PDB file of C-alpha atoms in Angstrom:
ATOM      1  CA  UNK A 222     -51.693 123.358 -35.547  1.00  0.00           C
ATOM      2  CA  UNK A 223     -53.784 120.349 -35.410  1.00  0.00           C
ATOM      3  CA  UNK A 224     -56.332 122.538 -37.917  1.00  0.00           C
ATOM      4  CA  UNK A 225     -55.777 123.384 -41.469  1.00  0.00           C
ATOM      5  CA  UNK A 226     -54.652 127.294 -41.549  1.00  0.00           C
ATOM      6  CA  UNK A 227     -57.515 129.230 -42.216  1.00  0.00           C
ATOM      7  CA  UNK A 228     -57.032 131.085 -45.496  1.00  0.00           C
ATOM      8  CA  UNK A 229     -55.314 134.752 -45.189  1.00  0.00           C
ATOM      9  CA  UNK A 230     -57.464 137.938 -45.714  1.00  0.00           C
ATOM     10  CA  UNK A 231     -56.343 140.496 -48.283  1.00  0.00           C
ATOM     11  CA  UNK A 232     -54.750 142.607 -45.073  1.00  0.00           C
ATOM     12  CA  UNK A 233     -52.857 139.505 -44.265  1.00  0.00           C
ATOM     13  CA  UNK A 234     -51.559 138.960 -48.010  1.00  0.00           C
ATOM     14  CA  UNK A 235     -51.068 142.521 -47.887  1.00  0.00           C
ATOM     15  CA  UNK A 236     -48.890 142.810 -44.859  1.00  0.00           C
ATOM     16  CA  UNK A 237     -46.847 139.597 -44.914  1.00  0.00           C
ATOM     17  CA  UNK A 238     -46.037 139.802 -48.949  1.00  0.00           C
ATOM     18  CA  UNK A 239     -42.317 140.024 -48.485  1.00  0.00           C
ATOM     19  CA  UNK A 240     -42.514 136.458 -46.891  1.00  0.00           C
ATOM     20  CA  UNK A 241     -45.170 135.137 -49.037  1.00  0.00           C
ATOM     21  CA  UNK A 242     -42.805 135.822 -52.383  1.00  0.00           C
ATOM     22  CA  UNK A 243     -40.489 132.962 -50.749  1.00  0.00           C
ATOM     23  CA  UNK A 244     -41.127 129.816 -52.390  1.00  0.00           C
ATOM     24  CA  UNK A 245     -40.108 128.546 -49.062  1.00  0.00           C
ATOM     25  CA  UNK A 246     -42.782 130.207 -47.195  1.00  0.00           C
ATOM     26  CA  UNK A 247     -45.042 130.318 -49.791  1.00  0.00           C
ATOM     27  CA  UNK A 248     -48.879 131.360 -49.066  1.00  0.00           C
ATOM     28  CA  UNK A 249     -49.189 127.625 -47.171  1.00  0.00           C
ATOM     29  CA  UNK A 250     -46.036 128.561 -44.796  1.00  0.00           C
ATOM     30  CA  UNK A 251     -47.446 131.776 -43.656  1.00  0.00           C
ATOM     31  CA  UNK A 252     -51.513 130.568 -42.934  1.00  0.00           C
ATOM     32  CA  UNK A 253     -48.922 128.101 -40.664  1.00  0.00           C
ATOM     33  CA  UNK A 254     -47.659 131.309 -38.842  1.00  0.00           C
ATOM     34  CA  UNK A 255     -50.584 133.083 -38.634  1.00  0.00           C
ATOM     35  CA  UNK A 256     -52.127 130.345 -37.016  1.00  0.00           C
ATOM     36  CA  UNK A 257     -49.463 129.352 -34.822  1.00  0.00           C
ATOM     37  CA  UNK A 258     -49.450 129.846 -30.915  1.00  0.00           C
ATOM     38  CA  UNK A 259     -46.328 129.996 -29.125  1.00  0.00           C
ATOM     39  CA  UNK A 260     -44.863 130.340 -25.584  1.00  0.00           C
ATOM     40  CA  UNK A 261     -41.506 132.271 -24.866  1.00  0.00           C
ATOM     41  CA  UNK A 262     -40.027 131.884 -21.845  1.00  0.00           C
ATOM     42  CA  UNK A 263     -38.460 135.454 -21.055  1.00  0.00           C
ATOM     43  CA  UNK A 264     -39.056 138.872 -22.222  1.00  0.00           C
ATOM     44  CA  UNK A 265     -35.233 140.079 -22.074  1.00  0.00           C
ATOM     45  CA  UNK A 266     -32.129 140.428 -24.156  1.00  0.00           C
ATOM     46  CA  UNK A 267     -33.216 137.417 -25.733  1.00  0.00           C
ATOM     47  CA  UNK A 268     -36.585 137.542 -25.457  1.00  0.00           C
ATOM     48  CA  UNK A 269     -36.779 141.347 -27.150  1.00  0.00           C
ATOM     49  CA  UNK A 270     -35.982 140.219 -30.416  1.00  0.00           C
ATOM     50  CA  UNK A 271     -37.560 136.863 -30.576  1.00  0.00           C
ATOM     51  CA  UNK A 272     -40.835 138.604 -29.632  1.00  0.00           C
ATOM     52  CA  UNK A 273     -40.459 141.621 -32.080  1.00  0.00           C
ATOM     53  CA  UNK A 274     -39.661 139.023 -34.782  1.00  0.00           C
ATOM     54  CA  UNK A 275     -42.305 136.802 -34.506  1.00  0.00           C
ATOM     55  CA  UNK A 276     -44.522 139.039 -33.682  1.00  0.00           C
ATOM     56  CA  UNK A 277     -43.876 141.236 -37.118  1.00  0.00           C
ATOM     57  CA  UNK A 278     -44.217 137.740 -38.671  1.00  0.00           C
ATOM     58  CA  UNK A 279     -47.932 137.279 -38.066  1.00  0.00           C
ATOM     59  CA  UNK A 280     -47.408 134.541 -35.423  1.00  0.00           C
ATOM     60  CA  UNK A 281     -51.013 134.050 -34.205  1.00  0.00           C
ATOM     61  CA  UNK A 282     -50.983 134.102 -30.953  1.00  0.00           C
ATOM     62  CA  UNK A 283     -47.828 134.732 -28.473  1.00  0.00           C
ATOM     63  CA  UNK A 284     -47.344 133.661 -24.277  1.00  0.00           C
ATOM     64  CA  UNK A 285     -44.921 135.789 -22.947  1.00  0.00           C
ATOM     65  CA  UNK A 286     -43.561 134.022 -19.457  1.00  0.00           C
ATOM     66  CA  UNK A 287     -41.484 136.689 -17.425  1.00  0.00           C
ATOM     67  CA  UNK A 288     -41.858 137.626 -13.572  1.00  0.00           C
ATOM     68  CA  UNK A 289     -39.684 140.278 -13.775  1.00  0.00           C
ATOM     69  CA  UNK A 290     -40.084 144.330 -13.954  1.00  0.00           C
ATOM     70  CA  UNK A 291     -38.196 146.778 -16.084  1.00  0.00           C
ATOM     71  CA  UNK A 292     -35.190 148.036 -14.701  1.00  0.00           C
ATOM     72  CA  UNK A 293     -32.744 150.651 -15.944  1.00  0.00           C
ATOM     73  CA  UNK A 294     -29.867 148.635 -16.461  1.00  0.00           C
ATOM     74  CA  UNK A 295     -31.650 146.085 -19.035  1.00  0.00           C
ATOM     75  CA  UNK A 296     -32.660 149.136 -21.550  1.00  0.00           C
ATOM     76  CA  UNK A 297     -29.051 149.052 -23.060  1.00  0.00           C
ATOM     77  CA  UNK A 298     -29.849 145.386 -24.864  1.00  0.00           C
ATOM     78  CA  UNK A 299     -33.788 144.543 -24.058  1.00  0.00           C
ATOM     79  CA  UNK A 300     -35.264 146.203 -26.899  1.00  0.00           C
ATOM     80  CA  UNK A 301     -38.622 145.296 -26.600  1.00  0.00           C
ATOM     81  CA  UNK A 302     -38.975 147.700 -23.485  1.00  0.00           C
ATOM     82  CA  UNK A 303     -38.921 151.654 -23.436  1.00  0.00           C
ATOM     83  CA  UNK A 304     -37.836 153.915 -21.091  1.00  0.00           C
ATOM     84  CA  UNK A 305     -41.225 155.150 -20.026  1.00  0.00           C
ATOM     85  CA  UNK A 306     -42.275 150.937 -18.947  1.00  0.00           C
ATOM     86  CA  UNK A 307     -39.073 151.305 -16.229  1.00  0.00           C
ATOM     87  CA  UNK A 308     -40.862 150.043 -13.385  1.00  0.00           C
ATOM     88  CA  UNK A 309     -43.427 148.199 -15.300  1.00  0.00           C
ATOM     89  CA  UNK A 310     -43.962 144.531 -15.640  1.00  0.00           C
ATOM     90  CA  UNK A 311     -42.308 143.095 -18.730  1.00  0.00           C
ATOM     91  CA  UNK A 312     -45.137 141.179 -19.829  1.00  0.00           C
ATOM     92  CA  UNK A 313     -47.014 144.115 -20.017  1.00  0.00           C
ATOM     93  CA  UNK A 314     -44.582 146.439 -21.561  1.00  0.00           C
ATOM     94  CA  UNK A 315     -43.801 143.872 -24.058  1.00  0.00           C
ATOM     95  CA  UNK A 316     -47.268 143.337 -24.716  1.00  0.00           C
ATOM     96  CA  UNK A 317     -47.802 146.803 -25.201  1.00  0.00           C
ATOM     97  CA  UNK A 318     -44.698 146.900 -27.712  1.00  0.00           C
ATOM     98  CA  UNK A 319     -46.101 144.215 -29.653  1.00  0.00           C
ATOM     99  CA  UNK A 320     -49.644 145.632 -30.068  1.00  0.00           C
ATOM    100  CA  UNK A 321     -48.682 148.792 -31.764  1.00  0.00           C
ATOM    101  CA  UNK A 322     -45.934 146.534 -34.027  1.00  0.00           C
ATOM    102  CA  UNK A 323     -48.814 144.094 -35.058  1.00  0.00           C
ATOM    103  CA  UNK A 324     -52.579 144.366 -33.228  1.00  0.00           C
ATOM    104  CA  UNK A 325     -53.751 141.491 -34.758  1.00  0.00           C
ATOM    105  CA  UNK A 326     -50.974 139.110 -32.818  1.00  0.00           C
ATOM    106  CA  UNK A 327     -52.882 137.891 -29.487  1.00  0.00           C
ATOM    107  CA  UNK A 328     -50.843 138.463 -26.662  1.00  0.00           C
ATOM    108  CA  UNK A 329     -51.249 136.389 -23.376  1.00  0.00           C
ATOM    109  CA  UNK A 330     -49.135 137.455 -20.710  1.00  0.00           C
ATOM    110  CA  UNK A 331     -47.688 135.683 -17.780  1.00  0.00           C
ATOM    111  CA  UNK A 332     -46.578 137.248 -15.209  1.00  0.00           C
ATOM    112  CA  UNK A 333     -44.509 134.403 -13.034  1.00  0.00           C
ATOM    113  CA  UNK A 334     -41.536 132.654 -13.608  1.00  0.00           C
ATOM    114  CA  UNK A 335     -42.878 129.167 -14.416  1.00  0.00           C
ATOM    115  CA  UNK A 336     -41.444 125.884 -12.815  1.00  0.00           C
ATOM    116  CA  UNK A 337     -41.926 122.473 -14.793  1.00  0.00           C
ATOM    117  CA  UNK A 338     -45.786 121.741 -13.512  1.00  0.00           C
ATOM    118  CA  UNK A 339     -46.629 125.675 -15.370  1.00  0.00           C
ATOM    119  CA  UNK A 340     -44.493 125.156 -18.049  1.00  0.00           C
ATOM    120  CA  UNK A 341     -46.083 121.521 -19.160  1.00  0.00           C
ATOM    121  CA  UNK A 342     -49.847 123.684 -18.486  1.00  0.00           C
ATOM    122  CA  UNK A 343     -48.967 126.875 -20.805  1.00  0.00           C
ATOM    123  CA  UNK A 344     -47.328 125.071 -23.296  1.00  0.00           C
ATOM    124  CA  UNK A 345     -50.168 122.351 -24.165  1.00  0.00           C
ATOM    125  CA  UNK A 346     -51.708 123.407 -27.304  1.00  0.00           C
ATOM    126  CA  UNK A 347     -48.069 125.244 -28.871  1.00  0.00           C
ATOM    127  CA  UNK A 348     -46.671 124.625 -31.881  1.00  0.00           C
ATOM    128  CA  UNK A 349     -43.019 125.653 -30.060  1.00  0.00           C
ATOM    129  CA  UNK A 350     -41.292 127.019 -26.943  1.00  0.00           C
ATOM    130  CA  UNK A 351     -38.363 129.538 -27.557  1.00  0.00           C
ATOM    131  CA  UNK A 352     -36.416 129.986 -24.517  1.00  0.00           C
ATOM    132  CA  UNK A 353     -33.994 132.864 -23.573  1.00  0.00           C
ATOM    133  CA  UNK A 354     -33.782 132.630 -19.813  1.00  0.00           C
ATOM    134  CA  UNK A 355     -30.028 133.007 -17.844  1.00  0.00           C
ATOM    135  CA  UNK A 356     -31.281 130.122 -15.679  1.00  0.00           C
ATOM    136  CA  UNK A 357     -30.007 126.731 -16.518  1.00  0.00           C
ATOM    137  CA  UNK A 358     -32.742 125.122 -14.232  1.00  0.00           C
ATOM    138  CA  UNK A 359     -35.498 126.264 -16.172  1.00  0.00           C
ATOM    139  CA  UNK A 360     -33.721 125.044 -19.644  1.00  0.00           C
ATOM    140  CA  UNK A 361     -33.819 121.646 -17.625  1.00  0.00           C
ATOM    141  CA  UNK A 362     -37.759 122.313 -16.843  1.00  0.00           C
ATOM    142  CA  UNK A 363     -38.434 123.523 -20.308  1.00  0.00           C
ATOM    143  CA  UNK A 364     -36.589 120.485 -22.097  1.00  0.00           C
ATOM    144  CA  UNK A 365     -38.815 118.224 -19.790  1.00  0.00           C
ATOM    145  CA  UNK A 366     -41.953 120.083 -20.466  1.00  0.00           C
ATOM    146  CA  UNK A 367     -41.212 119.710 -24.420  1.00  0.00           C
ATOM    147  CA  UNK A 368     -40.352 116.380 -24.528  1.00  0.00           C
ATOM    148  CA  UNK A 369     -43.650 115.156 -22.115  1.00  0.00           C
ATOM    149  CA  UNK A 370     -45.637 117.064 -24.780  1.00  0.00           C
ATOM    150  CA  UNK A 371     -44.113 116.483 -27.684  1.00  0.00           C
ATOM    151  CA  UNK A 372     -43.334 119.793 -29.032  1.00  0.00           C
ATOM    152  CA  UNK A 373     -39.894 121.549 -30.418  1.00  0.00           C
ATOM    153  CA  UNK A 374     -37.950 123.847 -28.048  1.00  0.00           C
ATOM    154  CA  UNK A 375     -35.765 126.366 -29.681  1.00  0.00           C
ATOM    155  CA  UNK A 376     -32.901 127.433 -27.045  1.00  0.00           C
ATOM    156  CA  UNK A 377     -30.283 130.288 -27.192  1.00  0.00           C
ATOM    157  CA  UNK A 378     -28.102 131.928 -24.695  1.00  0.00           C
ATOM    158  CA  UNK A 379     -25.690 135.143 -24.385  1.00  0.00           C
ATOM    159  CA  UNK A 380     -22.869 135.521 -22.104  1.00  0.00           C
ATOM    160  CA  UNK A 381     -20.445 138.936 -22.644  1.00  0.00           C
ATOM    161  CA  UNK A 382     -19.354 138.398 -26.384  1.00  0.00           C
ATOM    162  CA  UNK A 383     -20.553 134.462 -26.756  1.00  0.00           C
ATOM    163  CA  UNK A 384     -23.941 133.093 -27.503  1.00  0.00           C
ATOM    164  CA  UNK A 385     -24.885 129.750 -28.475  1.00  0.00           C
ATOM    165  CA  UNK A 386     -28.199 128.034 -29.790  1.00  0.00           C
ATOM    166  CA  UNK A 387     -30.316 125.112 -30.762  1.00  0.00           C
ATOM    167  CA  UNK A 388     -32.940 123.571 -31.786  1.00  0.00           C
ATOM    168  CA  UNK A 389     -34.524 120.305 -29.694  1.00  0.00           C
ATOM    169  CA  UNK A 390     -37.633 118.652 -31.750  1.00  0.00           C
ATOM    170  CA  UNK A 391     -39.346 115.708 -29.756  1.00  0.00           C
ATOM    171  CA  UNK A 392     -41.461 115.443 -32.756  1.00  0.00           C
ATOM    172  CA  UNK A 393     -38.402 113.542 -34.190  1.00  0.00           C
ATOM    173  CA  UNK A 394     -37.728 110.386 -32.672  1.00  0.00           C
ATOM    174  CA  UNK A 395     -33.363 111.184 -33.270  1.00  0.00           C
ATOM    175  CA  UNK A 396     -33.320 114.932 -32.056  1.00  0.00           C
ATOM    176  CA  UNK A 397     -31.231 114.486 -28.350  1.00  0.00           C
ATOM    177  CA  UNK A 398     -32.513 116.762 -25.812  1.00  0.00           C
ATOM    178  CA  UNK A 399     -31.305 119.725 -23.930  1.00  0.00           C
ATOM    179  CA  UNK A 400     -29.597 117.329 -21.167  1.00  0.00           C
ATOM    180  CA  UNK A 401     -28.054 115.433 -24.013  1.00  0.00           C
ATOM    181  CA  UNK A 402     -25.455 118.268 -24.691  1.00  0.00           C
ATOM    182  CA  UNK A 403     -25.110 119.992 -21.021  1.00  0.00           C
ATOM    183  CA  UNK A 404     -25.839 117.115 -18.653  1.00  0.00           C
ATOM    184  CA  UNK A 405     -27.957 118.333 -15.028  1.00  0.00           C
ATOM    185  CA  UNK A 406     -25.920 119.709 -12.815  1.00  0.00           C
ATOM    186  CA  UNK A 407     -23.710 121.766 -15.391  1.00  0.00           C
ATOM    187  CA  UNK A 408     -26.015 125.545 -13.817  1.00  0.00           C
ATOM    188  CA  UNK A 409     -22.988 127.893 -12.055  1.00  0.00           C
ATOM    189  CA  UNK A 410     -25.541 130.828 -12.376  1.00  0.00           C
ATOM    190  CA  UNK A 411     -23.192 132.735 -14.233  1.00  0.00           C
ATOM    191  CA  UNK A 412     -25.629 135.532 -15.621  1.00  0.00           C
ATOM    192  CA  UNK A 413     -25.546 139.095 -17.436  1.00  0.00           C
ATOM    193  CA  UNK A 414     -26.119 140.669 -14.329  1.00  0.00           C
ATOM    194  CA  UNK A 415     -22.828 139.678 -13.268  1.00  0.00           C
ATOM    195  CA  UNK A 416     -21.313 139.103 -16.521  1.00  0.00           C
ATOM    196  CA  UNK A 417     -21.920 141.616 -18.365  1.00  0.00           C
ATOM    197  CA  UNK A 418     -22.801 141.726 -22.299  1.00  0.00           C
ATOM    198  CA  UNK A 419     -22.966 143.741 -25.109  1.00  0.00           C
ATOM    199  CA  UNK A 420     -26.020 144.354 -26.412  1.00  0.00           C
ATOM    200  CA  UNK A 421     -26.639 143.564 -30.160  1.00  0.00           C
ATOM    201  CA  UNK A 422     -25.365 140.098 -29.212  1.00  0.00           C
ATOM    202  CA  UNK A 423     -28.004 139.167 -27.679  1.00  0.00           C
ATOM    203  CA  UNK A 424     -30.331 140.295 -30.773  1.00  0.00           C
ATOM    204  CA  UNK A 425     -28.121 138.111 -33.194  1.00  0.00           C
ATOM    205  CA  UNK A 426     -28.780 135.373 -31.310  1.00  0.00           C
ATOM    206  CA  UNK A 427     -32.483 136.018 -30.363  1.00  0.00           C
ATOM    207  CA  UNK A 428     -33.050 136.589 -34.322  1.00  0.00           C
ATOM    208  CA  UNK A 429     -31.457 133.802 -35.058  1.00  0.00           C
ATOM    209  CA  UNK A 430     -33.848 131.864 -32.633  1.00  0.00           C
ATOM    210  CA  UNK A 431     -36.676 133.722 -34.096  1.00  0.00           C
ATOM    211  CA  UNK A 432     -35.611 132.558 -37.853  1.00  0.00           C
ATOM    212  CA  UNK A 433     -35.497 128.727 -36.473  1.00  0.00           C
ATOM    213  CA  UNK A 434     -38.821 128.886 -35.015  1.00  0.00           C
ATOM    214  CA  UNK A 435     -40.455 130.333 -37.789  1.00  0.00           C
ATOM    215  CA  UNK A 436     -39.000 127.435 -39.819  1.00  0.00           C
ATOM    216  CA  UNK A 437     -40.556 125.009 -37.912  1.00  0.00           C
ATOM    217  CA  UNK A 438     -43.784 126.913 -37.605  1.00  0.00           C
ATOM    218  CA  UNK A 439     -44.090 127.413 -41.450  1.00  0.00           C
ATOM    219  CA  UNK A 440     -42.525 123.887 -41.984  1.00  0.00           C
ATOM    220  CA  UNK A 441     -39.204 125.032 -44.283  1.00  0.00           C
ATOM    221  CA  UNK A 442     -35.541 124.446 -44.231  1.00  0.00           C
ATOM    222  CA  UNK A 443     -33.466 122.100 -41.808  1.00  0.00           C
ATOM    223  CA  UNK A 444     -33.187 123.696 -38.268  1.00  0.00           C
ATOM    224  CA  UNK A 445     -30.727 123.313 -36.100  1.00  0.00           C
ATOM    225  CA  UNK A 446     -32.048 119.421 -34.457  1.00  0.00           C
ATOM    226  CA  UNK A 447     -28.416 118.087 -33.069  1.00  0.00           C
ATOM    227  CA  UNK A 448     -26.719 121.210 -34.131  1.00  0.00           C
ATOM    228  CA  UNK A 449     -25.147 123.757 -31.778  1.00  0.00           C
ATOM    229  CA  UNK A 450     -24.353 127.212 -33.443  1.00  0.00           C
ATOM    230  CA  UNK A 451     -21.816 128.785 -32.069  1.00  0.00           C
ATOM    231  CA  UNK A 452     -20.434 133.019 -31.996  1.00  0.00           C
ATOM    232  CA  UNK A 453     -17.603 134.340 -30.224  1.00  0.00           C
ATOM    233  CA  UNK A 454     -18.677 138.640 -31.642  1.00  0.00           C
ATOM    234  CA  UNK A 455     -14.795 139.661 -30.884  1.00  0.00           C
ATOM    235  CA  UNK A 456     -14.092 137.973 -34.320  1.00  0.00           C
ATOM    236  CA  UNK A 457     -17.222 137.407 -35.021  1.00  0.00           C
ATOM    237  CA  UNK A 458     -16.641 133.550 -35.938  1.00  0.00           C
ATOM    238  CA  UNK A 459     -19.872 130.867 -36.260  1.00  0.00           C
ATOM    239  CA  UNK A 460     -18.818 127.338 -35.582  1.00  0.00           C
ATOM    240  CA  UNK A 461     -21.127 124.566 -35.342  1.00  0.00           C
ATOM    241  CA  UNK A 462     -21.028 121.150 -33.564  1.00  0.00           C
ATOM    242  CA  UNK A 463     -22.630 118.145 -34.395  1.00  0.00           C
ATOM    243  CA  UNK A 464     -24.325 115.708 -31.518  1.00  0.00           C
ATOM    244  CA  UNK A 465     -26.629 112.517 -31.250  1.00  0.00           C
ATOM    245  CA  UNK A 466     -29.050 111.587 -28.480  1.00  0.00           C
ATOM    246  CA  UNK A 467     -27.482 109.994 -25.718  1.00  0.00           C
ATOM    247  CA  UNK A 468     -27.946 106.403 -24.853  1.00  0.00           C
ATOM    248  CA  UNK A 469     -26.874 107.128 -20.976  1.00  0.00           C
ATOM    249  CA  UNK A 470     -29.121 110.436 -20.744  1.00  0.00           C
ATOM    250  CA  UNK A 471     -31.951 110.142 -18.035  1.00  0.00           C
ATOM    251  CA  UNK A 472     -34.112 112.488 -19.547  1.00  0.00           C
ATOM    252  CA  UNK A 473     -34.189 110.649 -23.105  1.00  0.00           C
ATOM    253  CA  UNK A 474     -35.051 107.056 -21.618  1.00  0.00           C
ATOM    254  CA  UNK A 475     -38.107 108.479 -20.232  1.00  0.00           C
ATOM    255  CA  UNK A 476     -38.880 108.555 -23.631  1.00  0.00           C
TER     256      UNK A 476
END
């Protein structure tokens, strides 16, 4: 958001009230979301509720990255899709999800899963990149992408009745990166597919990535920079870690 946020109209103050009565969020905080863009990198488990969120909260204009199609078997958690899309492409049914949630969110879909080179192209111009991918390779790609750009990466994953997130902002000289908590090399492609997972997990977690994004879009609060946030759902327990950029990490002294 290199622009000031154009003023709201009176359907826009209308619609987004609820936030707008946070002193938090304030008028100011939500002309930030309305004129945000941002790119998510899967339109899954994850990505379901991260889209559905953001796109509910006004967020200007939203890239969804998938390659994939709808399949049966991701119905039970991927909320985003309906059973009529099975067969579809994700970006589309998501995009047609979103429209009749919010029409006035711009939608750009992308219908590939991207490798560093797309990833650095698609997310030029964002204000974020929420990730909610199985693959550990393109966490790697999109933790290189956000740090050549400069731009804050919001990461979560899900595995059976464990998730785990954070927040990476290489708009702060201090925040560590991605490779600074799970050095390269760490990807056993362990994934739901074979896994398994309950489904609402994945939409705690992906709200949860949805609530830190919007707090960096509308510029609020202390998200989660160094901070991973733990749940184990069989007790439902939150723990959270503290960690610092690493001096020895490879990706950070390119810095």
């Amino acid at each position: 958001m290199t622009q000031p946020p154009e003023e709201l109209t009176d359907h826009q103050l209308l619609r987004y009230s609820r936030h707008i009565l946070l002193p938090q969020v304030d008028i100011v905080g939500q002309q930030r979301i309305v004129n945000s863009r941002v790119l998510v990198l899967g339109a899954g488990g994850l990505g379901s509720p991260i889209l559905l969120y953001l796109a509910a909260a006004g967020v200007g204009e939203l890239l969804i990255a998938d390659g994939d199609r709808v399949d049966e078997t991701n119905l039970q958690r991927q909320i985003v899709h309906r059973t009529r899309a099975v067969g579809d492409k994700k970006t589309s049914s998501a995009r047609a999800t979103l429209a009749e949630l919010n029409p006035d969110v711009k939608v750009t879909e992308i219908d590939s899963h991207l490798d560093e080179a797309s990833m650095l192209a698609w997310a030029r111009g964002c204000d974020a990149v929420v990730i909610g991918t199985d693959s550990f390779s393109s966490r790697y790609a999109a933790n290189r992408a956000c740090m050549a750009l400069g731009i804050p990466l919001i990461s979560g994953a899900v595995i059976g009745l464990s998730g785990q997130l954070s927040v990476f902002d290489f708009r702060r000289e201090d925040s560590p990166c991605y490779s600074c908590l799970f050095p390269d090399g760490q990807d056993d492609d362990v994934s739901c597919a074979t896994a398994g997972v309950l489904g609402p997990v994945v939409g705690v977690v992906g709200s949860v990535q949805a609530v830190e994004t919007l707090k960096i879009l509308a510029q609020f609060g202390d998200p989660l920079v160094g901070t991973l946030l733990t749940l184990d759902a069989t007790d439902m327990s939150w723990q959270r870690f503290q960690f610092k950029r690493q001096p020895d990490c490879p990706v950070c002294q390119q810095r």
